[in-house]
Amino acid sequence: MPVINFHGLGIKITCDFGETIFEVAMKNSIPLAESCGGEKVCGHCRITVIHGIENLSEPEPDERKLMAEKRFSENERLACSTRIYGDVKITTSYW
Ligand code: FES
């Protein structure tokens, strides 16, 4: 099962294959900015991938659109849109 390393918080969580980062964060009371409840609208759940970006789902069209509007870097993703298929290390600007 994949492990998410929430770098900066010192927390590693084993999750289900295909869960979103947002789902894992909410279930485990990880502080994650959001104002749309994970509906891929607000862009506040932006996370930076430190390692393991190849273990994440490819951005879907709605995520790509928001990433372009919000000027995401190549290693930034929406936590609510990103599914986990292997180990990953992520962070945010506020952890
Ligand atoms: S929670 Fe709003 S875009 Fe992810």
CSV table of C-alpha atoms and ligand atoms in Angstrom, one decimal:
chain,number,residue,atom,x,y,z
A,1,MET,CA,0.0,0.0,0.0
A,2,PRO,CA,1.3,3.5,-0.8
A,3,VAL,CA,2.8,5.7,1.9
A,4,ILE,CA,2.4,9.5,1.9
A,5,ASN,CA,5.2,11.4,3.6
A,6,PHE,CA,3.8,14.8,4.7
A,7,HIS,CA,7.1,16.5,4.8
A,8,GLY,CA,7.3,19.4,7.3
A,9,LEU,CA,4.8,17.7,9.6
A,10,GLY,CA,6.9,14.6,10.2
A,11,ILE,CA,3.9,12.4,9.4
A,12,LYS,CA,3.8,9.3,7.2
A,13,ILE,CA,0.5,7.7,6.4
A,14,THR,CA,-0.2,4.4,4.6
A,15,CYS,CA,-3.2,4.8,2.3
A,16,ASP,CA,-5.4,2.9,-0.1
A,17,PHE,CA,-4.3,2.5,-3.7
A,18,GLY,CA,-6.1,5.2,-5.7
A,19,GLU,CA,-7.1,7.4,-2.8
A,20,THR,CA,-6.7,11.2,-3.3
A,21,ILE,CA,-4.2,13.1,-1.2
A,22,PHE,CA,-7.2,15.3,-0.1
A,23,GLU,CA,-9.1,12.2,1.2
A,24,VAL,CA,-6.1,10.9,3.1
A,25,ALA,CA,-5.5,14.4,4.6
A,26,MET,CA,-9.1,14.8,5.7
A,27,LYS,CA,-9.4,11.3,7.2
A,28,ASN,CA,-6.2,11.9,9.3
A,29,SER,CA,-6.8,15.5,10.4
A,30,ILE,CA,-3.8,16.8,8.3
A,31,PRO,CA,-4.2,20.6,7.9
A,32,LEU,CA,-4.9,21.3,4.3
A,33,ALA,CA,-6.2,24.5,2.9
A,34,GLU,CA,-9.4,24.3,0.9
A,35,SER,CA,-12.6,26.3,0.5
A,36,CYS,CA,-14.5,24.1,-2.0
A,37,GLY,CA,-14.7,20.8,-0.1
A,38,GLY,CA,-12.5,19.0,-2.7
A,39,GLU,CA,-14.6,20.0,-5.7
A,40,LYS,CA,-11.6,21.1,-7.8
A,41,VAL,CA,-12.7,24.7,-7.8
A,42,CYS,CA,-10.8,26.8,-5.3
A,43,GLY,CA,-7.2,25.8,-6.0
A,44,HIS,CA,-6.3,26.2,-2.3
A,45,CYS,CA,-5.3,22.5,-1.8
A,46,ARG,CA,-2.2,23.1,-3.8
A,47,ILE,CA,0.6,20.8,-2.7
A,48,THR,CA,4.2,20.4,-3.8
A,49,VAL,CA,5.6,17.0,-4.7
A,50,ILE,CA,9.1,16.4,-3.5
A,51,HIS,CA,9.5,12.8,-4.5
A,52,GLY,CA,7.3,10.3,-6.3
A,53,ILE,CA,5.4,12.4,-8.8
A,54,GLU,CA,5.5,9.3,-11.1
A,55,ASN,CA,3.3,7.5,-8.5
A,56,LEU,CA,0.4,10.0,-8.9
A,57,SER,CA,-2.5,10.1,-11.3
A,58,GLU,CA,-2.1,12.3,-14.4
A,59,PRO,CA,-3.9,15.6,-14.1
A,60,GLU,CA,-7.4,15.5,-15.5
A,61,PRO,CA,-8.7,18.3,-17.8
A,62,ASP,CA,-10.4,20.2,-14.9
A,63,GLU,CA,-7.2,20.0,-12.8
A,64,ARG,CA,-5.1,21.1,-15.8
A,65,LYS,CA,-7.3,24.1,-16.4
A,66,LEU,CA,-7.1,25.2,-12.7
A,67,MET,CA,-3.3,24.5,-12.7
A,68,ALA,CA,-2.9,26.8,-15.6
A,69,GLU,CA,-5.1,29.5,-14.2
A,70,LYS,CA,-3.2,29.4,-10.8
A,71,ARG,CA,0.2,29.1,-12.5
A,72,PHE,CA,1.2,25.9,-10.8
A,73,SER,CA,4.8,24.7,-11.2
A,74,GLU,CA,5.4,21.2,-12.8
A,75,ASN,CA,5.7,19.6,-9.3
A,76,GLU,CA,2.6,21.2,-7.9
A,77,ARG,CA,-0.8,19.4,-7.9
A,78,LEU,CA,-4.3,19.8,-6.5
A,79,ALA,CA,-4.6,17.4,-3.5
A,80,CYS,CA,-8.3,16.8,-4.2
A,81,SER,CA,-7.7,15.7,-7.8
A,82,THR,CA,-4.5,13.7,-7.3
A,83,ARG,CA,-4.7,9.9,-6.8
A,84,ILE,CA,-1.9,8.0,-5.2
A,85,TYR,CA,-0.5,4.8,-6.7
A,86,GLY,CA,2.8,4.5,-4.9
A,87,ASP,CA,5.0,6.2,-2.3
A,88,VAL,CA,5.1,10.0,-2.4
A,89,LYS,CA,6.6,12.9,-0.4
A,90,ILE,CA,4.7,16.1,-0.4
A,91,THR,CA,4.7,19.5,1.3
A,92,THR,CA,3.0,22.9,1.3
A,93,SER,CA,4.2,26.4,2.0
A,94,TYR,CA,2.4,26.3,5.5
A,95,TRP,CA,3.6,23.0,7.0
B,1,FES,S1,-10.1,21.7,-2.3
B,1,FES,FE1,-10.7,23.2,-3.7
B,1,FES,S2,-9.5,22.8,-5.4
B,1,FES,FE2,-8.9,21.2,-4.1
